[in-house]
Short mmCIF file of C-alpha atoms in Angstrom, two decimals:
data_model
loop_
_atom_site.label_atom_id
_atom_site.label_comp_id
_atom_site.label_asym_id
_atom_site.label_seq_id
_atom_site.Cartn_x
_atom_site.Cartn_y
_atom_site.Cartn_z
CA MET O 477 -2.53 0.98 31.93
CA SER O 478 -0.11 -1.91 31.60
CA LEU O 479 3.65 -1.50 31.97
CA ILE O 480 4.19 -2.22 28.22
CA GLY O 481 1.66 0.58 27.37
CA ARG O 482 3.41 3.13 29.66
CA VAL O 483 6.80 2.22 28.17
CA ALA O 484 5.47 2.29 24.61
CA GLU O 485 4.08 5.82 25.07
CA ARG O 486 7.48 7.16 26.23
CA VAL O 487 9.31 5.42 23.44
CA ALA O 488 6.71 6.58 20.88
CA ARG O 489 6.98 10.28 21.91
CA ARG O 490 10.73 10.16 21.42
CA ARG O 491 10.42 8.32 18.05
CA LEU O 492 7.87 10.78 16.83
CA ARG O 493 10.25 13.68 17.56
CA LEU O 494 12.98 11.91 15.62
CA LEU O 495 10.62 11.18 12.67
CA LEU O 496 9.79 14.87 12.43
CA GLN O 497 13.44 15.94 12.84
CA ASN O 498 14.49 13.56 10.10
CA ALA O 499 11.62 14.76 7.83
CA ALA O 500 12.76 18.33 8.34
CA ALA O 501 16.28 17.58 7.40
CA PRO O 502 16.26 14.35 5.29
CA ARG O 503 19.67 14.60 3.69
CA ALA O 504 21.88 13.41 6.63
CA PRO O 505 19.86 10.39 7.69
CA GLN O 506 19.38 9.22 4.09
CA GLU O 507 23.15 9.63 3.26
CA ARG O 508 24.17 7.76 6.47
CA LEU O 509 21.75 4.92 5.52
CA LEU O 510 22.97 4.72 1.98
CA GLY O 511 26.55 4.44 3.17
CA ARG O 512 25.66 1.54 5.50
CA LEU O 513 23.72 -0.28 2.73
CA LEU O 514 26.53 0.14 0.15
CA ALA O 515 29.13 -1.05 2.70
CA ARG O 516 27.19 -4.34 3.05
CA MET O 517 26.65 -4.84 -0.61
CA ARG O 518 30.07 -4.03 -2.03
CA GLY O 519 31.33 -7.64 -1.72
CA THR O 520 28.33 -9.26 -3.30
CA ALA O 521 28.23 -10.36 -6.89
CA PHE O 522 25.91 -7.50 -7.75
CA GLY O 523 28.10 -5.05 -5.94
CA LYS O 524 31.25 -6.09 -7.74
CA ALA O 525 29.53 -6.13 -11.16
CA HIS O 526 28.43 -2.51 -10.56
CA GLY O 527 31.46 -1.15 -8.90
CA LEU O 528 29.69 -0.31 -5.57
CA ASP O 529 33.14 -0.02 -3.94
CA ARG O 530 33.53 3.27 -5.74
CA VAL O 531 29.98 4.50 -4.82
CA ARG O 532 30.18 7.21 -2.02
CA CYS O 533 27.12 9.26 -2.56
CA HIS O 534 23.69 9.40 -4.48
CA ALA O 535 25.32 10.94 -7.53
CA ASP O 536 27.80 8.04 -7.70
CA LEU O 537 24.87 5.59 -7.32
CA VAL O 538 23.06 7.21 -10.26
CA ARG O 539 26.11 6.77 -12.48
CA ALA O 540 26.87 3.19 -11.33
CA VAL O 541 23.44 1.62 -11.15
CA PRO O 542 20.59 2.24 -13.74
CA LEU O 543 16.98 2.25 -12.60
CA ALA O 544 15.79 -1.27 -12.63
CA ASP O 545 12.52 -3.03 -12.97
CA TYR O 546 11.80 -6.73 -12.10
CA ALA O 547 12.99 -7.98 -15.48
CA ALA O 548 16.38 -6.37 -14.84
CA MET O 549 16.77 -7.71 -11.33
CA ALA O 550 15.23 -11.12 -11.81
CA PRO O 551 18.47 -12.85 -13.10
CA TRP O 552 20.21 -11.85 -9.86
CA TRP O 553 17.41 -12.63 -7.60
CA ASP O 554 16.89 -16.06 -9.30
CA ARG O 555 20.40 -16.99 -8.41
CA ALA O 556 19.95 -15.99 -4.81
CA ARG O 557 16.58 -17.75 -4.58
CA ALA O 558 18.21 -20.91 -5.87
CA GLY O 559 20.44 -20.84 -2.73
CA GLU O 560 23.57 -19.06 -4.01
CA ARG O 561 25.15 -16.86 -1.36
CA ASP O 562 26.46 -13.38 -1.62
CA VAL O 563 24.56 -12.49 -4.81
CA VAL O 564 22.75 -9.32 -3.86
CA TRP O 565 23.15 -9.29 -0.11
CA PRO O 566 25.74 -11.01 2.12
CA GLY O 567 24.96 -14.69 2.98
CA LEU O 568 21.84 -16.63 2.10
CA VAL O 569 18.57 -14.75 1.65
CA ARG O 570 16.32 -17.21 3.28
CA TYR O 571 12.85 -15.65 2.70
CA TRP O 572 11.24 -14.67 -0.51
CA ALA O 573 8.02 -12.72 -0.91
CA ILE O 574 5.56 -13.41 -3.73
CA SER O 575 4.17 -10.05 -4.76
CA SER O 576 0.65 -9.41 -5.82
CA GLY O 577 2.00 -8.99 -9.41
CA THR O 578 0.27 -5.69 -10.27
CA THR O 579 2.93 -4.61 -12.74
CA SER O 580 4.91 -7.73 -13.85
CA GLY O 581 2.95 -10.82 -13.10
CA GLU O 582 4.17 -12.97 -10.23
CA LYS O 583 7.43 -11.69 -8.71
CA TYR O 584 9.77 -13.16 -6.14
CA LEU O 585 11.30 -10.51 -3.93
CA PRO O 586 14.22 -10.96 -1.49
CA VAL O 587 13.47 -10.54 2.27
CA SER O 588 16.65 -10.74 4.23
CA ALA O 589 17.08 -11.19 8.04
CA ALA O 590 18.04 -7.48 8.27
CA THR O 591 14.88 -6.48 6.48
CA ILE O 592 12.68 -8.58 8.84
CA ALA O 593 14.34 -6.88 11.82
CA ASN O 594 13.81 -3.43 10.34
CA ASN O 595 10.24 -4.26 9.40
CA ARG O 596 9.48 -5.08 13.02
CA ARG O 597 10.72 -1.60 13.92
CA GLY O 598 8.71 -0.08 11.09
CA GLY O 599 5.64 -1.89 12.40
CA PHE O 600 6.07 -0.08 15.68
CA ASP O 601 6.39 3.18 13.74
CA SER O 602 2.91 2.69 12.40
CA LEU O 603 1.60 2.80 15.99
CA VAL O 604 3.88 5.67 17.06
CA PRO O 605 1.54 8.62 16.32
CA HIS O 606 -1.36 6.95 18.34
CA LEU O 607 0.84 5.88 21.21
CA ALA O 608 2.56 9.27 21.40
CA ASP O 609 -0.98 10.81 21.73
CA GLY O 610 -1.65 8.87 24.89
CA GLY O 611 -2.79 5.56 23.29
CA GLY O 612 -0.89 3.21 25.52
CA ASP O 613 -4.04 1.38 26.60
CA LEU O 614 -4.07 -0.10 23.14
CA PHE O 615 -2.13 -2.96 24.68
CA GLY O 616 -4.87 -3.65 27.18
CA GLY O 617 -6.65 -5.74 24.58
CA ARG O 618 -5.91 -7.66 21.34
CA LEU O 619 -4.47 -6.32 18.09
CA LEU O 620 -5.68 -7.73 14.80
CA PHE O 621 -3.33 -8.05 11.78
CA LEU O 622 -5.11 -9.49 8.83
CA GLY O 623 -2.50 -10.61 6.29
CA GLY O 624 -1.31 -13.58 4.19
CA SER O 625 -0.69 -17.10 5.18
CA THR O 626 2.29 -17.83 7.46
CA ALA O 627 2.56 -21.31 5.92
CA LEU O 628 5.52 -20.78 3.64
CA ARG O 629 6.56 -23.04 0.79
CA PRO O 630 10.01 -24.54 0.98
CA HIS O 631 12.14 -24.09 -2.11
CA GLY O 632 15.48 -25.84 -1.52
CA ASP O 633 17.27 -23.82 1.20
CA VAL O 634 14.85 -20.86 1.14
CA PHE O 635 11.10 -20.27 1.86
CA VAL O 636 8.61 -18.57 -0.38
CA GLY O 637 5.31 -16.92 0.66
CA ASP O 638 3.26 -13.87 1.13
CA ASN O 639 5.30 -10.91 2.58
CA THR O 640 2.66 -10.22 5.40
CA GLY O 641 2.78 -13.89 6.25
CA ILE O 642 6.62 -13.76 6.52
CA MET O 643 6.36 -10.69 8.82
CA ALA O 644 3.64 -12.37 10.88
CA LEU O 645 6.13 -15.23 11.71
CA HIS O 646 8.41 -12.63 13.26
CA VAL O 647 6.07 -10.61 15.51
CA PRO O 648 8.01 -9.26 18.51
CA ARG O 649 7.85 -11.66 21.46
CA CYS O 650 6.22 -9.08 23.72
CA LEU O 651 3.26 -8.76 21.39
CA ARG O 652 2.63 -12.37 20.56
CA GLY O 653 0.05 -12.79 23.25
CA LEU O 654 -1.87 -9.78 21.99
CA HIS O 655 -1.85 -10.83 18.35
CA ALA O 656 -5.18 -11.89 16.76
CA PRO O 657 -6.13 -14.16 15.12
CA ASP O 658 -4.04 -17.03 16.51
CA ALA O 659 -1.25 -18.89 14.73
CA ALA O 660 -3.54 -21.65 13.41
CA VAL O 661 -5.74 -19.14 11.57
CA ARG O 662 -2.86 -17.03 10.36
CA ALA O 663 -1.45 -20.14 8.60
CA MET O 664 -4.62 -20.84 6.65
CA PRO O 665 -3.89 -20.59 2.93
CA SER O 666 -7.56 -19.92 1.95
CA TRP O 667 -8.27 -16.23 2.46
CA GLU O 668 -12.07 -16.80 2.66
CA GLN O 669 -11.71 -19.53 5.31
CA LYS O 670 -9.26 -17.34 7.21
CA VAL O 671 -11.68 -14.44 7.29
CA ALA O 672 -14.49 -16.70 8.53
CA ALA O 673 -12.18 -18.30 11.20
CA ALA O 674 -10.79 -14.90 12.27
CA ALA O 675 -14.32 -13.48 12.56
CA ALA O 676 -15.37 -16.35 14.75
CA GLN O 677 -12.31 -16.09 16.93
CA CYS O 678 -12.36 -12.27 17.28
CA ALA O 679 -16.15 -11.65 17.80
CA ASP O 680 -15.69 -12.49 21.61
CA VAL O 681 -12.36 -10.74 22.34
CA ASP O 682 -11.49 -7.23 23.40
CA LEU O 683 -10.14 -5.98 20.05
CA ARG O 684 -8.57 -2.60 20.15
CA MET O 685 -6.78 -2.34 16.85
CA LEU O 686 -7.47 -3.35 13.17
CA ALA O 687 -4.66 -3.47 10.60
CA GLY O 688 -4.84 -4.34 6.97
CA VAL O 689 -5.99 -3.37 3.46
CA PRO O 690 -9.27 -1.44 3.82
CA SER O 691 -11.20 -3.55 1.26
CA TRP O 692 -10.42 -6.73 3.08
CA ILE O 693 -10.97 -5.30 6.58
CA VAL O 694 -14.51 -4.33 5.46
CA LEU O 695 -15.21 -7.94 4.43
CA PHE O 696 -13.83 -9.11 7.78
CA GLY O 697 -15.93 -6.59 9.76
CA GLU O 698 -19.07 -7.53 7.92
CA ALA O 699 -18.34 -11.29 8.67
CA VAL O 700 -18.02 -10.39 12.41
CA LEU O 701 -21.34 -8.45 12.44
CA GLU O 702 -23.11 -11.30 10.60
CA ARG O 703 -21.79 -13.85 13.06
CA CYS O 704 -22.82 -11.73 16.09
CA ARG O 705 -26.30 -11.11 14.82
CA ALA O 706 -26.80 -14.84 14.16
CA ALA O 707 -25.90 -15.45 17.73
CA GLY O 708 -28.55 -13.01 18.89
CA ARG O 709 -26.12 -10.27 19.96
CA ARG O 710 -26.74 -6.60 19.22
CA ALA O 711 -24.28 -5.76 16.46
CA ASP O 712 -25.30 -2.70 14.44
CA THR O 713 -21.73 -1.61 14.13
CA LEU O 714 -18.24 -2.81 15.14
CA ALA O 715 -18.37 -0.39 18.12
CA ASP O 716 -21.17 -2.62 19.55
CA VAL O 717 -18.84 -5.68 19.22
CA TRP O 718 -15.55 -3.98 20.42
CA PRO O 719 -16.37 -0.97 22.56
CA HIS O 720 -12.61 -0.23 23.14
CA LEU O 721 -11.72 -0.29 19.46
CA GLN O 722 -9.52 2.79 18.98
CA LEU O 723 -7.10 2.40 16.02
CA PHE O 724 -7.32 1.33 12.37
CA VAL O 725 -3.92 1.12 10.61
CA HIS O 726 -4.35 0.77 6.81
CA GLY O 727 -2.42 0.94 3.72
CA GLY O 728 -2.11 -0.61 0.17
CA VAL O 729 -4.59 1.61 -1.46
CA THR O 730 -5.71 5.26 -1.18
CA PHE O 731 -8.06 5.40 1.82
CA ALA O 732 -10.51 8.16 0.65
CA PRO O 733 -12.79 5.93 -1.37
CA TYR O 734 -13.24 3.60 1.59
CA ALA O 735 -13.43 6.21 4.35
CA SER O 736 -17.20 6.59 4.37
CA ARG O 737 -17.80 2.83 4.33
CA MET O 738 -15.37 2.28 7.23
CA ARG O 739 -16.94 5.00 9.39
CA ALA O 740 -20.40 3.48 8.85
CA LEU O 741 -19.08 0.04 9.63
CA ILE O 742 -17.30 1.09 12.84
CA GLY O 743 -20.13 3.35 14.02
CA ARG O 744 -18.04 5.99 15.76
CA GLU O 745 -14.92 7.97 15.22
CA ILE O 746 -11.62 6.14 15.85
CA ARG O 747 -8.14 7.04 14.76
CA CYS O 748 -7.30 5.92 11.26
CA THR O 749 -3.58 5.89 10.44
CA ASP O 750 -2.54 5.61 6.87
CA THR O 751 0.76 3.84 6.02
CA TYR O 752 2.71 3.47 2.88
CA SER O 753 4.53 0.09 2.51
CA ALA O 754 5.83 -2.13 -0.19
CA SER O 755 6.98 -5.79 -0.32
CA GLU O 756 10.25 -4.49 -1.63
CA GLY O 757 10.92 -2.14 1.35
CA GLY O 758 8.52 -2.85 4.22
CA MET O 759 7.06 0.11 6.10
CA LEU O 760 8.01 3.30 4.24
CA ALA O 761 5.94 6.09 5.59
CA VAL O 762 3.41 6.82 8.41
CA GLN O 763 0.62 9.27 8.81
CA ASP O 764 1.41 11.34 11.92
CA ARG O 765 -1.47 13.80 12.08
CA ARG O 766 -5.19 13.11 12.27
CA ASP O 767 -6.17 16.07 10.14
CA ASP O 768 -3.57 15.72 7.43
CA PRO O 769 -3.35 12.71 5.12
CA GLY O 770 0.40 13.36 4.42
CA MET O 771 2.82 10.72 5.85
CA LEU O 772 6.23 11.07 7.29
CA PRO O 773 8.76 8.91 5.37
CA LEU O 774 10.91 6.59 7.58
CA LEU O 775 14.31 7.84 6.59
CA ASP O 776 16.49 6.04 9.02
CA ARG O 777 15.26 2.46 9.00
CA ALA O 778 16.40 0.45 6.00
CA THR O 779 15.38 2.07 2.80
CA PHE O 780 17.08 4.70 0.65
CA PHE O 781 14.56 6.62 -1.53
CA GLU O 782 14.81 7.92 -5.01
CA PHE O 783 12.08 9.74 -6.84
CA VAL O 784 11.67 9.94 -10.64
CA PRO O 785 9.20 12.33 -12.22
CA VAL O 786 6.46 10.13 -13.75
CA GLU O 787 6.59 11.79 -17.10
CA GLU O 788 10.37 10.87 -17.37
CA LEU O 789 9.94 7.17 -16.78
CA GLY O 790 11.41 5.09 -19.46
CA ARG O 791 13.87 7.77 -20.57
CA PRO O 792 17.60 6.97 -20.26
CA ASP O 793 18.18 10.43 -18.87
CA ALA O 794 15.30 10.36 -16.32
CA ARG O 795 16.27 12.38 -13.30
CA ARG O 796 16.50 10.69 -9.91
CA PHE O 797 15.97 12.89 -6.94
CA ALA O 798 17.03 12.14 -3.36
CA CYS O 799 14.58 13.08 -0.49
CA HIS O 800 16.06 16.54 0.04
CA GLU O 801 15.67 17.38 -3.67
CA VAL O 802 11.94 16.75 -4.17
CA GLU O 803 9.25 19.36 -4.75
CA PRO O 804 5.68 19.44 -3.65
CA ASP O 805 2.71 18.53 -5.89
CA VAL O 806 4.81 16.59 -8.32
CA ASP O 807 4.00 12.93 -9.14
CA TYR O 808 7.12 10.83 -8.54
CA ALA O 809 7.69 7.13 -9.31
CA VAL O 810 9.40 5.56 -6.31
CA ALA O 811 12.76 3.68 -6.53
CA LEU O 812 14.16 1.88 -3.56
CA THR O 813 17.50 0.57 -2.27
CA THR O 814 17.07 -1.67 0.67
CA ASP O 815 18.88 -4.16 3.01
CA SER O 816 17.70 -7.08 1.00
CA GLY O 817 19.89 -6.37 -2.03
CA ILE O 818 17.29 -4.23 -3.84
CA VAL O 819 19.10 -1.39 -5.59
CA SER O 820 17.46 1.59 -7.46
CA TYR O 821 14.41 -0.61 -8.03
CA LEU O 822 11.22 0.92 -9.37
CA VAL O 823 8.45 -0.59 -7.26
CA GLY O 824 5.68 0.66 -9.50
CA ASP O 825 4.23 3.21 -6.97
CA VAL O 826 3.59 6.84 -7.45
CA VAL O 827 3.63 9.30 -4.54
CA ARG O 828 3.24 13.11 -4.25
CA PHE O 829 4.74 15.30 -1.58
CA THR O 830 2.21 17.60 0.14
CA SER O 831 5.03 19.41 1.98
CA VAL O 832 8.87 19.43 2.00
CA ALA O 833 9.53 21.01 5.33
CA PRO O 834 8.92 18.61 6.90
CA LEU O 835 8.60 16.03 4.15
CA ARG O 836 5.16 14.54 3.92
CA LEU O 837 3.88 12.36 1.08
CA VAL O 838 0.71 10.72 -0.07
CA PHE O 839 0.19 7.56 -2.12
CA ALA O 840 -0.85 8.67 -5.63
CA GLY O 841 -1.40 5.38 -7.36
CA ARG O 842 0.47 2.83 -9.50
CA THR O 843 2.50 3.59 -12.61
CA ALA O 844 0.68 0.68 -14.30
CA HIS O 845 -2.75 2.09 -13.23
CA THR O 846 -2.90 5.01 -15.61
CA LEU O 847 -5.80 5.61 -17.79
CA ASN O 848 -4.39 6.79 -21.08
CA ALA O 849 -6.38 5.34 -23.96
CA PHE O 850 -6.82 8.71 -25.70
CA GLY O 851 -3.84 10.78 -24.29
CA GLU O 852 -5.72 11.84 -21.17
CA HIS O 853 -3.02 10.58 -18.75
CA VAL O 854 -5.26 10.10 -15.65
CA SER O 855 -3.49 8.44 -12.72
CA GLY O 856 -5.07 5.87 -10.31
CA GLY O 857 -4.76 8.41 -7.56
CA GLU O 858 -6.72 11.00 -9.57
CA LEU O 859 -9.42 8.44 -10.22
CA GLU O 860 -9.66 7.67 -6.42
CA ARG O 861 -9.83 11.33 -5.48
CA ALA O 862 -12.55 11.93 -8.12
CA VAL O 863 -14.69 8.98 -6.84
CA ALA O 864 -14.19 10.15 -3.19
CA ALA O 865 -15.39 13.69 -4.23
CA ALA O 866 -18.41 12.38 -6.06
CA SER O 867 -19.32 10.20 -3.06
CA THR O 868 -19.17 13.14 -0.64
CA ALA O 869 -21.15 15.35 -2.93
CA THR O 870 -23.97 12.85 -3.46
CA GLY O 871 -24.09 10.97 -0.19
CA ALA O 872 -22.92 7.70 -1.78
CA ILE O 873 -20.75 5.15 -0.09
CA VAL O 874 -18.44 3.11 -2.47
CA SER O 875 -17.52 -0.45 -1.66
CA GLU O 876 -15.17 -0.91 -4.62
CA PHE O 877 -14.63 0.37 -8.17
CA ALA O 878 -12.64 0.09 -11.31
CA VAL O 879 -12.52 2.00 -14.61
CA GLY O 880 -12.56 0.67 -18.18
CA VAL O 881 -12.41 2.25 -21.53
CA ARG O 882 -15.26 2.64 -24.05
CA TYR O 883 -13.55 2.72 -27.44
CA PRO O 884 -15.07 4.35 -30.52
CA ASP O 885 -17.01 2.09 -32.81
CA ALA O 886 -19.37 2.28 -35.82
CA GLY O 887 -22.17 3.55 -33.73
CA GLU O 888 -20.16 6.08 -31.65
CA PRO O 889 -17.13 7.84 -33.16
CA MET O 890 -15.88 9.08 -29.71
CA GLY O 891 -14.61 7.08 -26.84
CA GLY O 892 -14.78 7.60 -22.96
CA HIS O 893 -14.45 6.04 -19.58
CA ARG O 894 -16.74 3.60 -17.94
CA TYR O 895 -16.82 3.47 -14.02
CA LEU O 896 -17.81 0.12 -12.81
CA ILE O 897 -18.82 0.76 -9.15
CA GLU O 898 -20.16 -1.41 -6.45
CA PHE O 899 -22.09 0.91 -4.08
CA HIS O 900 -22.83 0.10 -0.37
CA ARG O 901 -25.15 3.07 -0.62
CA ALA O 902 -26.20 4.48 -4.05
CA PRO O 903 -25.92 8.13 -4.72
CA ASP O 904 -28.93 10.35 -4.29
CA ASP O 905 -28.45 11.45 -7.89
CA ASP O 906 -26.61 9.18 -10.43
CA ALA O 907 -26.22 11.93 -12.93
CA ALA O 908 -24.76 14.23 -10.30
CA PHE O 909 -22.23 11.51 -9.31
CA ALA O 910 -20.91 11.21 -12.83
CA ARG O 911 -20.95 15.01 -13.23
CA VAL O 912 -18.77 15.57 -10.03
CA LEU O 913 -16.38 12.83 -11.19
CA ASP O 914 -15.93 14.56 -14.53
CA GLU O 915 -15.61 18.10 -12.99
CA THR O 916 -13.07 16.86 -10.36
CA LEU O 917 -10.88 15.28 -13.01
CA GLN O 918 -11.05 18.38 -15.33
CA ARG O 919 -10.03 20.68 -12.43
CA GLY O 920 -6.98 18.59 -11.55
CA ASN O 921 -5.83 17.25 -14.90
CA GLU O 922 -5.19 19.55 -17.76
CA ASP O 923 -4.74 16.72 -20.31
CA TYR O 924 -8.15 15.21 -19.38
CA ALA O 925 -9.86 18.62 -19.54
CA THR O 926 -8.43 19.30 -23.01
CA HIS O 927 -9.64 15.88 -24.30
CA ARG O 928 -13.03 16.37 -22.77
CA SER O 929 -13.34 19.66 -24.70
CA TYR O 930 -13.08 18.00 -28.15
CA GLY O 931 -12.78 14.24 -28.23
CA LEU O 932 -13.72 12.41 -25.02
CA LEU O 933 -17.24 11.61 -23.98
CA ALA O 934 -18.46 12.30 -20.43
CA PRO O 935 -17.84 9.38 -18.11
CA VAL O 936 -20.48 6.71 -17.61
CA VAL O 937 -21.18 5.21 -14.24
CA GLU O 938 -22.30 1.53 -14.20
CA PRO O 939 -23.50 0.34 -10.78
CA LEU O 940 -22.61 -3.38 -10.04
CA PRO O 941 -24.44 -5.75 -7.80
CA ALA O 942 -23.08 -6.43 -4.28
CA GLY O 943 -20.25 -8.93 -4.35
CA ALA O 944 -19.34 -8.36 -8.03
CA PHE O 945 -15.71 -7.44 -7.34
CA LEU O 946 -15.22 -10.20 -4.85
CA ALA O 947 -16.37 -12.71 -7.46
CA PHE O 948 -14.14 -10.98 -9.98
CA MET O 949 -11.08 -11.27 -7.72
CA ARG O 950 -11.98 -14.88 -6.75
CA ARG O 951 -12.06 -15.88 -10.41
CA ARG O 952 -8.60 -14.31 -10.94
CA GLY O 953 -7.19 -16.07 -7.90
CA LYS O 954 -6.45 -12.78 -6.27
CA ILE O 955 -8.29 -13.06 -3.02
CA GLY O 956 -6.97 -11.45 0.21
CA GLY O 957 -3.57 -10.55 1.49
CA GLN O 958 -1.91 -7.82 -0.59
CA HIS O 959 -4.24 -8.23 -3.61
CA LYS O 960 -6.17 -5.14 -4.63
CA VAL O 961 -8.75 -4.52 -7.29
CA PRO O 962 -7.01 -2.94 -10.24
CA ARG O 963 -8.23 0.67 -10.55
CA VAL O 964 -7.77 0.61 -14.39
CA LEU O 965 -8.93 -2.41 -16.17
CA ASP O 966 -7.15 -3.61 -19.29
CA ALA O 967 -9.21 -4.89 -22.20
CA ALA O 968 -9.14 -8.52 -20.97
CA GLN O 969 -10.04 -7.59 -17.39
CA HIS O 970 -12.83 -5.26 -18.61
CA LYS O 971 -14.23 -8.01 -20.77
CA GLU O 972 -14.03 -10.60 -17.93
CA LEU O 973 -15.82 -8.42 -15.39
CA LEU O 974 -18.60 -7.36 -17.81
CA GLY O 975 -18.97 -10.82 -19.19
CA ALA O 976 -19.42 -12.45 -15.80
CA LEU O 977 -22.17 -9.96 -15.06
CA SER O 978 -23.77 -10.35 -18.58
CA LEU O 979 -23.28 -6.61 -19.32
CA PRO O 980 -22.49 -5.44 -22.91
#
């Protein structure tokens, strides 16, 4: 094992102990962090306007700063992006991340030098559980990070680009020689060209880790296998290509619907570590145990968390809980305060705590991805869990899926849900797949069960041809990086997808 591997294992074991300690007693590390963030922001234009010099604790923050969405923060951030200093964070915020625009169209989010430094530490945290478990030989080969382009766009005194591309420009010096693909490929603006080039480059290296959004890693892996087979190599699975592959770090979407596909693609068991991150806050939580999907929040890095019960969103008196106040099995919208001048900002994510001693959470979907055409209130996370359950029960492997609404019309006075699914392996029984979907949702969602009893038709499953969702995302200009297929299709998206496939 290399020196860097031995050192990394020792550091990781200490770090994992601290993560667990913080998660067991979250109040102190979060209060210390909030104090540091407020001290930096008090002299900014935003800090002066909101009286942050008088804020000493979370209760003060709730009184001083209302929950904000992008529309509320955009006037401040637009000033800072234009080059004005000391607007939301001390000095000039030089980097700006373009978000995937799930909830508000295209958004420009501040990424300060402090955030970049803390994101590098958060990147290490995503490796900590594996390294602490004796995985130091990870550094004996190459590590793949498949993200956005590092070719940023100059905008006056600042630079604009994909958040993962910004972070890829600041990989720690000690890891640059292990990073794959190389700098030229990472800078490619075209995602499809990047995947092809990365596959060509990585097919012949000793790759030991994959990191990225599951849906795009699947496409990358398939490109690698196709290239190897064309060259006459045995490549039934990725394990044939990379015999020392041992870790897949993923995030961005719930992993359960992709788990079967990834296992089949890799060909043997490797460690899969789930992470929760956001462009607005970097790495936020890391799965620490193989047999538990719950993730430990990173409470001492750079992000102060607030959690709002989903059903209270939009209310002026919505409650805002700190980490030590949350309860298990409640869906919370996430608000973040960070070292980029982001304050009590609703990022559009929903999480649920599986335990509170220590704190462990799971990603439960997006606030914008709620299926509620008839009052059924089904979250994106519930849809993903239902699809995963149906896949397990019927032997199916799902490549991708989305859900649209079938509204009542003259021929059918009742409405329902339409699951548009691209199968890698079709279910043994299509009707059983739809039935398990329905039963899983009814068991976990009282509103859905009530509506199914009197006014909502059973779900319909519509299999789509291979490549349908890739073509759909390509037409929308949402290929690669942090872009994800929307779990709930609005009327225009539903029509676009069905129209392109000549479906009614």
